[in-house]
Amino acid sequence: MKKKEIVIGVSVLISASLPISVYAASNESMSSRDFIIDETNEFEDIVKQILDVKSKHPEWSEQQISDFMDQIHAIKKDGVIDIWNALTSSEKKLVIRYPFDALKVNKAKEIATKQTERKFEKNGLGDRSDAFRHGIWNAEMTVLIGSEKAELFATAHEDKDTTGNESDGYTKDEHKKMDLHNNEIGRKLGADNLSAPEEKMAEIIYDEIMREDSLFVWLHE
């Protein structure tokens, strides 16, 4: 498939987007936790575009779909990088492969951001709040899509350049090791508490974070 052939039908595919509910019957992994998609946001628009491409071009490989999506999102809006372009290459492949699970991953991310703000009044970098955010994100992903896929998405998120330092002065490599460790602890706690509602899960993760001999790690207070 030549690159110029992939460009054909871009406007048609975007304008013909169907509601996500139309595709719900093909959801990859239904969870015991209710997950209702009823609000349109930027990430859901990305999933709609992917579903449209898959429907109209079932013969396309994941790489072809990824290249196509890169073309759609090549132009920045007001200089801001959109969600698709903020994903790592590994994340893009997983979103294409498991679009409905990706929606749940995004839902877990929203829960993690909200609960971190509630518990720490910030979403910090390299500190205890950072460890909490990664922990509850992975715990919630485990509830929604299972620990195996949760690990795939969490690890893909860390698949980025680790040269240089983050804004807190610690190296990106140190941050990656911290995040991968905390992701794993979060998944274990999630697997041990699959029936816990969101608020209870937040308490479980928070209690572990605040223990003197916590399983979680962070770089600074």
mmCIF file of N, CA, C and O in Angstrom, residues 45-103:
data_model
loop_
_atom_site.group_PDB
_atom_site.id
_atom_site.type_symbol
_atom_site.label_atom_id
_atom_site.label_comp_id
_atom_site.label_asym_id
_atom_site.label_seq_id
_atom_site.Cartn_x
_atom_site.Cartn_y
_atom_site.Cartn_z
ATOM 1 N N ASP A 45 -13.115 10.780 20.170
ATOM 2 C CA ASP A 45 -13.064 11.114 18.742
ATOM 3 C C ASP A 45 -11.961 10.338 18.047
ATOM 4 O O ASP A 45 -12.118 9.879 16.907
ATOM 5 N N ILE A 46 -10.830 10.173 18.719
ATOM 6 C CA ILE A 46 -9.726 9.409 18.155
ATOM 7 C C ILE A 46 -10.146 7.958 17.942
ATOM 8 O O ILE A 46 -9.876 7.363 16.897
ATOM 9 N N VAL A 47 -10.814 7.386 18.945
ATOM 10 C CA VAL A 47 -11.272 6.000 18.828
ATOM 11 C C VAL A 47 -12.283 5.854 17.701
ATOM 12 O O VAL A 47 -12.262 4.877 16.940
ATOM 13 N N LYS A 48 -13.175 6.839 17.550
ATOM 14 C CA LYS A 48 -14.146 6.799 16.449
ATOM 15 C C LYS A 48 -13.434 6.783 15.103
ATOM 16 O O LYS A 48 -13.817 6.046 14.194
ATOM 17 N N GLN A 49 -12.408 7.609 14.970
ATOM 18 C CA GLN A 49 -11.657 7.661 13.719
ATOM 19 C C GLN A 49 -11.012 6.304 13.423
ATOM 20 O O GLN A 49 -11.054 5.823 12.285
ATOM 21 N N ILE A 50 -10.430 5.693 14.448
ATOM 22 C CA ILE A 50 -9.797 4.385 14.272
ATOM 23 C C ILE A 50 -10.819 3.330 13.876
ATOM 24 O O ILE A 50 -10.585 2.511 12.973
ATOM 25 N N LEU A 51 -11.978 3.344 14.518
ATOM 26 C CA LEU A 51 -13.025 2.378 14.189
ATOM 27 C C LEU A 51 -13.519 2.576 12.763
ATOM 28 O O LEU A 51 -13.819 1.606 12.053
ATOM 29 N N ASP A 52 -13.620 3.818 12.329
ATOM 30 C CA ASP A 52 -14.025 4.099 10.953
ATOM 31 C C ASP A 52 -13.015 3.539 9.962
ATOM 32 O O ASP A 52 -13.378 2.919 8.957
ATOM 33 N N VAL A 53 -11.747 3.765 10.247
ATOM 34 C CA VAL A 53 -10.690 3.270 9.363
ATOM 35 C C VAL A 53 -10.728 1.743 9.306
ATOM 36 O O VAL A 53 -10.645 1.144 8.230
ATOM 37 N N LYS A 54 -10.853 1.105 10.452
ATOM 38 C CA LYS A 54 -10.905 -0.355 10.492
ATOM 39 C C LYS A 54 -12.099 -0.901 9.721
ATOM 40 O O LYS A 54 -12.018 -1.936 9.055
ATOM 41 N N SER A 55 -13.233 -0.200 9.834
ATOM 42 C CA SER A 55 -14.442 -0.643 9.154
ATOM 43 C C SER A 55 -14.312 -0.523 7.646
ATOM 44 O O SER A 55 -14.720 -1.418 6.897
ATOM 45 N N LYS A 56 -13.735 0.581 7.195
ATOM 46 C CA LYS A 56 -13.638 0.840 5.754
ATOM 47 C C LYS A 56 -12.413 0.203 5.107
ATOM 48 O O LYS A 56 -12.396 -0.030 3.902
ATOM 49 N N HIS A 57 -11.402 -0.073 5.899
ATOM 50 C CA HIS A 57 -10.174 -0.676 5.365
ATOM 51 C C HIS A 57 -9.701 -1.812 6.266
ATOM 52 O O HIS A 57 -8.652 -1.714 6.905
ATOM 53 N N PRO A 58 -10.455 -2.905 6.323
ATOM 54 C CA PRO A 58 -10.073 -4.029 7.189
ATOM 55 C C PRO A 58 -8.751 -4.673 6.788
ATOM 56 O O PRO A 58 -8.159 -5.404 7.582
ATOM 57 N N GLU A 59 -8.300 -4.399 5.565
ATOM 58 C CA GLU A 59 -7.053 -4.994 5.084
ATOM 59 C C GLU A 59 -5.818 -4.223 5.558
ATOM 60 O O GLU A 59 -4.693 -4.709 5.442
ATOM 61 N N TRP A 60 -6.003 -3.046 6.106
ATOM 62 C CA TRP A 60 -4.865 -2.235 6.532
ATOM 63 C C TRP A 60 -4.210 -2.813 7.784
ATOM 64 O O TRP A 60 -4.885 -3.296 8.697
ATOM 65 N N SER A 61 -2.900 -2.723 7.830
ATOM 66 C CA SER A 61 -2.143 -3.160 9.002
ATOM 67 C C SER A 61 -2.213 -2.084 10.085
ATOM 68 O O SER A 61 -2.634 -0.952 9.824
ATOM 69 N N GLU A 62 -1.784 -2.439 11.289
ATOM 70 C CA GLU A 62 -1.751 -1.459 12.378
ATOM 71 C C GLU A 62 -0.850 -0.281 12.012
ATOM 72 O O GLU A 62 -1.153 0.874 12.341
ATOM 73 N N GLN A 63 0.256 -0.577 11.330
ATOM 74 C CA GLN A 63 1.171 0.488 10.948
ATOM 75 C C GLN A 63 0.537 1.433 9.939
ATOM 76 O O GLN A 63 0.717 2.651 10.008
ATOM 77 N N GLN A 64 -0.223 0.887 8.992
ATOM 78 C CA GLN A 64 -0.903 1.732 8.007
ATOM 79 C C GLN A 64 -1.940 2.627 8.685
ATOM 80 O O GLN A 64 -2.076 3.804 8.346
ATOM 81 N N ILE A 65 -2.676 2.055 9.644
ATOM 82 C CA ILE A 65 -3.664 2.849 10.373
ATOM 83 C C ILE A 65 -2.963 3.937 11.177
ATOM 84 O O ILE A 65 -3.413 5.087 11.228
ATOM 85 N N SER A 66 -1.851 3.579 11.808
ATOM 86 C CA SER A 66 -1.098 4.552 12.590
ATOM 87 C C SER A 66 -0.582 5.679 11.701
ATOM 88 O O SER A 66 -0.672 6.864 12.069
ATOM 89 N N ASP A 67 -0.068 5.337 10.525
ATOM 90 C CA ASP A 67 0.413 6.359 9.584
ATOM 91 C C ASP A 67 -0.730 7.273 9.157
ATOM 92 O O ASP A 67 -0.563 8.494 9.042
ATOM 93 N N PHE A 68 -1.889 6.669 8.934
ATOM 94 C CA PHE A 68 -3.067 7.434 8.521
ATOM 95 C C PHE A 68 -3.475 8.410 9.628
ATOM 96 O O PHE A 68 -3.754 9.586 9.374
ATOM 97 N N MET A 69 -3.495 7.910 10.863
ATOM 98 C CA MET A 69 -3.856 8.771 11.995
ATOM 99 C C MET A 69 -2.836 9.892 12.181
ATOM 100 O O MET A 69 -3.197 11.016 12.532
ATOM 101 N N ASP A 70 -1.577 9.584 11.943
ATOM 102 C CA ASP A 70 -0.542 10.617 12.044
ATOM 103 C C ASP A 70 -0.807 11.744 11.052
ATOM 104 O O ASP A 70 -0.599 12.924 11.356
ATOM 105 N N GLN A 71 -1.291 11.381 9.873
ATOM 106 C CA GLN A 71 -1.601 12.392 8.856
ATOM 107 C C GLN A 71 -2.790 13.253 9.280
ATOM 108 O O GLN A 71 -2.785 14.469 9.104
ATOM 109 N N ILE A 72 -3.801 12.612 9.841
ATOM 110 C CA ILE A 72 -4.977 13.355 10.293
ATOM 111 C C ILE A 72 -4.598 14.378 11.362
ATOM 112 O O ILE A 72 -5.099 15.504 11.376
ATOM 113 N N HIS A 73 -3.713 13.969 12.251
ATOM 114 C CA HIS A 73 -3.368 14.805 13.406
ATOM 115 C C HIS A 73 -2.041 15.541 13.231
ATOM 116 O O HIS A 73 -1.448 15.989 14.210
ATOM 117 N N ALA A 74 -1.604 15.670 11.994
ATOM 118 C CA ALA A 74 -0.309 16.317 11.728
ATOM 119 C C ALA A 74 -0.330 17.807 12.035
ATOM 120 O O ALA A 74 0.684 18.388 12.414
ATOM 121 N N ILE A 75 -1.486 18.434 11.872
ATOM 122 C CA ILE A 75 -1.590 19.878 12.073
ATOM 123 C C ILE A 75 -1.962 20.166 13.523
ATOM 124 O O ILE A 75 -2.978 19.703 14.032
ATOM 125 N N LYS A 76 -1.117 20.934 14.203
ATOM 126 C CA LYS A 76 -1.382 21.305 15.591
ATOM 127 C C LYS A 76 -2.455 22.388 15.651
ATOM 128 O O LYS A 76 -2.504 23.269 14.800
ATOM 129 N N LYS A 77 -3.294 22.313 16.650
ATOM 130 C CA LYS A 77 -4.331 23.322 16.858
ATOM 131 C C LYS A 77 -3.825 24.365 17.842
ATOM 132 O O LYS A 77 -3.574 24.061 19.005
ATOM 133 N N ASP A 78 -3.659 25.581 17.363
ATOM 134 C CA ASP A 78 -3.182 26.676 18.208
ATOM 135 C C ASP A 78 -1.865 26.327 18.882
ATOM 136 O O ASP A 78 -1.589 26.712 20.017
ATOM 137 N N GLY A 79 -1.043 25.550 18.163
ATOM 138 C CA GLY A 79 0.263 25.194 18.691
ATOM 139 C C GLY A 79 0.250 24.135 19.772
ATOM 140 O O GLY A 79 1.288 23.808 20.350
ATOM 141 N N VAL A 80 -0.923 23.556 20.049
ATOM 142 C CA VAL A 80 -1.049 22.550 21.096
ATOM 143 C C VAL A 80 -1.038 21.149 20.488
ATOM 144 O O VAL A 80 -1.739 20.877 19.518
ATOM 145 N N ILE A 81 -0.231 20.265 21.063
ATOM 146 C CA ILE A 81 -0.180 18.880 20.600
ATOM 147 C C ILE A 81 -1.418 18.139 21.105
ATOM 148 O O ILE A 81 -1.709 18.153 22.302
ATOM 149 N N ASP A 82 -2.154 17.485 20.224
ATOM 150 C CA ASP A 82 -3.380 16.806 20.656
ATOM 151 C C ASP A 82 -3.053 15.454 21.288
ATOM 152 O O ASP A 82 -1.893 15.033 21.352
ATOM 153 N N ILE A 83 -4.088 14.790 21.771
ATOM 154 C CA ILE A 83 -3.903 13.556 22.515
ATOM 155 C C ILE A 83 -3.204 12.487 21.689
ATOM 156 O O ILE A 83 -2.321 11.788 22.184
ATOM 157 N N TRP A 84 -3.584 12.345 20.424
ATOM 158 C CA TRP A 84 -2.967 11.317 19.572
ATOM 159 C C TRP A 84 -1.456 11.517 19.490
ATOM 160 O O TRP A 84 -0.680 10.583 19.658
ATOM 161 N N ASN A 85 -1.031 12.728 19.239
ATOM 162 C CA ASN A 85 0.395 13.011 19.099
ATOM 163 C C ASN A 85 1.134 12.933 20.428
ATOM 164 O O ASN A 85 2.367 12.817 20.443
ATOM 165 N N ALA A 86 0.410 13.000 21.531
ATOM 166 C CA ALA A 86 1.041 12.890 22.844
ATOM 167 C C ALA A 86 1.296 11.434 23.230
ATOM 168 O O ALA A 86 2.061 11.152 24.148
ATOM 169 N N LEU A 87 0.671 10.497 22.503
ATOM 170 C CA LEU A 87 0.871 9.077 22.790
ATOM 171 C C LEU A 87 2.228 8.617 22.284
ATOM 172 O O LEU A 87 2.749 9.127 21.296
ATOM 173 N N THR A 88 2.810 7.640 22.970
ATOM 174 C CA THR A 88 4.035 7.029 22.461
ATOM 175 C C THR A 88 3.671 6.124 21.285
ATOM 176 O O THR A 88 2.498 5.762 21.094
ATOM 177 N N SER A 89 4.673 5.741 20.502
ATOM 178 C CA SER A 89 4.413 4.850 19.361
ATOM 179 C C SER A 89 3.799 3.536 19.828
ATOM 180 O O SER A 89 2.907 2.985 19.182
ATOM 181 N N SER A 90 4.272 3.045 20.965
ATOM 182 C CA SER A 90 3.734 1.796 21.508
ATOM 183 C C SER A 90 2.280 1.957 21.942
ATOM 184 O O SER A 90 1.449 1.052 21.758
ATOM 185 N N GLU A 91 1.950 3.107 22.519
ATOM 186 C CA GLU A 91 0.567 3.364 22.923
ATOM 187 C C GLU A 91 -0.352 3.431 21.710
ATOM 188 O O GLU A 91 -1.480 2.922 21.734
ATOM 189 N N LYS A 92 0.107 4.073 20.647
ATOM 190 C CA LYS A 92 -0.703 4.186 19.428
ATOM 191 C C LYS A 92 -1.086 2.809 18.908
ATOM 192 O O LYS A 92 -2.234 2.570 18.508
ATOM 193 N N LYS A 93 -0.128 1.888 18.902
ATOM 194 C CA LYS A 93 -0.407 0.542 18.415
ATOM 195 C C LYS A 93 -1.455 -0.156 19.272
ATOM 196 O O LYS A 93 -2.326 -0.865 18.751
ATOM 197 N N LEU A 94 -1.378 0.042 20.581
ATOM 198 C CA LEU A 94 -2.348 -0.584 21.479
ATOM 199 C C LEU A 94 -3.735 0.030 21.328
ATOM 200 O O LEU A 94 -4.743 -0.685 21.394
ATOM 201 N N VAL A 95 -3.796 1.341 21.137
ATOM 202 C CA VAL A 95 -5.094 1.998 20.926
ATOM 203 C C VAL A 95 -5.744 1.468 19.654
ATOM 204 O O VAL A 95 -6.961 1.252 19.598
ATOM 205 N N ILE A 96 -4.940 1.247 18.618
ATOM 206 C CA ILE A 96 -5.453 0.704 17.358
ATOM 207 C C ILE A 96 -5.895 -0.746 17.546
ATOM 208 O O ILE A 96 -6.943 -1.162 17.050
ATOM 209 N N ARG A 97 -5.112 -1.510 18.282
ATOM 210 C CA ARG A 97 -5.409 -2.936 18.471
ATOM 211 C C ARG A 97 -6.590 -3.156 19.409
ATOM 212 O O ARG A 97 -7.431 -4.036 19.186
ATOM 213 N N TYR A 98 -6.666 -2.345 20.467
ATOM 214 C CA TYR A 98 -7.712 -2.499 21.485
ATOM 215 C C TYR A 98 -8.411 -1.161 21.740
ATOM 216 O O TYR A 98 -8.269 -0.574 22.824
ATOM 217 N N PRO A 99 -9.160 -0.652 20.770
ATOM 218 C CA PRO A 99 -9.749 0.688 20.926
ATOM 219 C C PRO A 99 -10.693 0.841 22.110
ATOM 220 O O PRO A 99 -10.674 1.873 22.794
ATOM 221 N N PHE A 100 -11.514 -0.169 22.380
ATOM 222 C CA PHE A 100 -12.453 -0.050 23.495
ATOM 223 C C PHE A 100 -11.738 -0.164 24.833
ATOM 224 O O PHE A 100 -12.089 0.512 25.801
ATOM 225 N N ASP A 101 -10.741 -1.017 24.894
ATOM 226 C CA ASP A 101 -9.938 -1.086 26.113
ATOM 227 C C ASP A 101 -9.188 0.223 26.326
ATOM 228 O O ASP A 101 -9.003 0.659 27.469
ATOM 229 N N ALA A 102 -8.771 0.863 25.240
ATOM 230 C CA ALA A 102 -8.078 2.147 25.346
ATOM 231 C C ALA A 102 -8.982 3.203 25.961
ATOM 232 O O ALA A 102 -8.523 4.065 26.725
ATOM 233 N N LEU A 103 -10.268 3.154 25.655
ATOM 234 C CA LEU A 103 -11.217 4.076 26.278
ATOM 235 C C LEU A 103 -11.264 3.868 27.792
ATOM 236 O O LEU A 103 -11.355 4.823 28.564
#
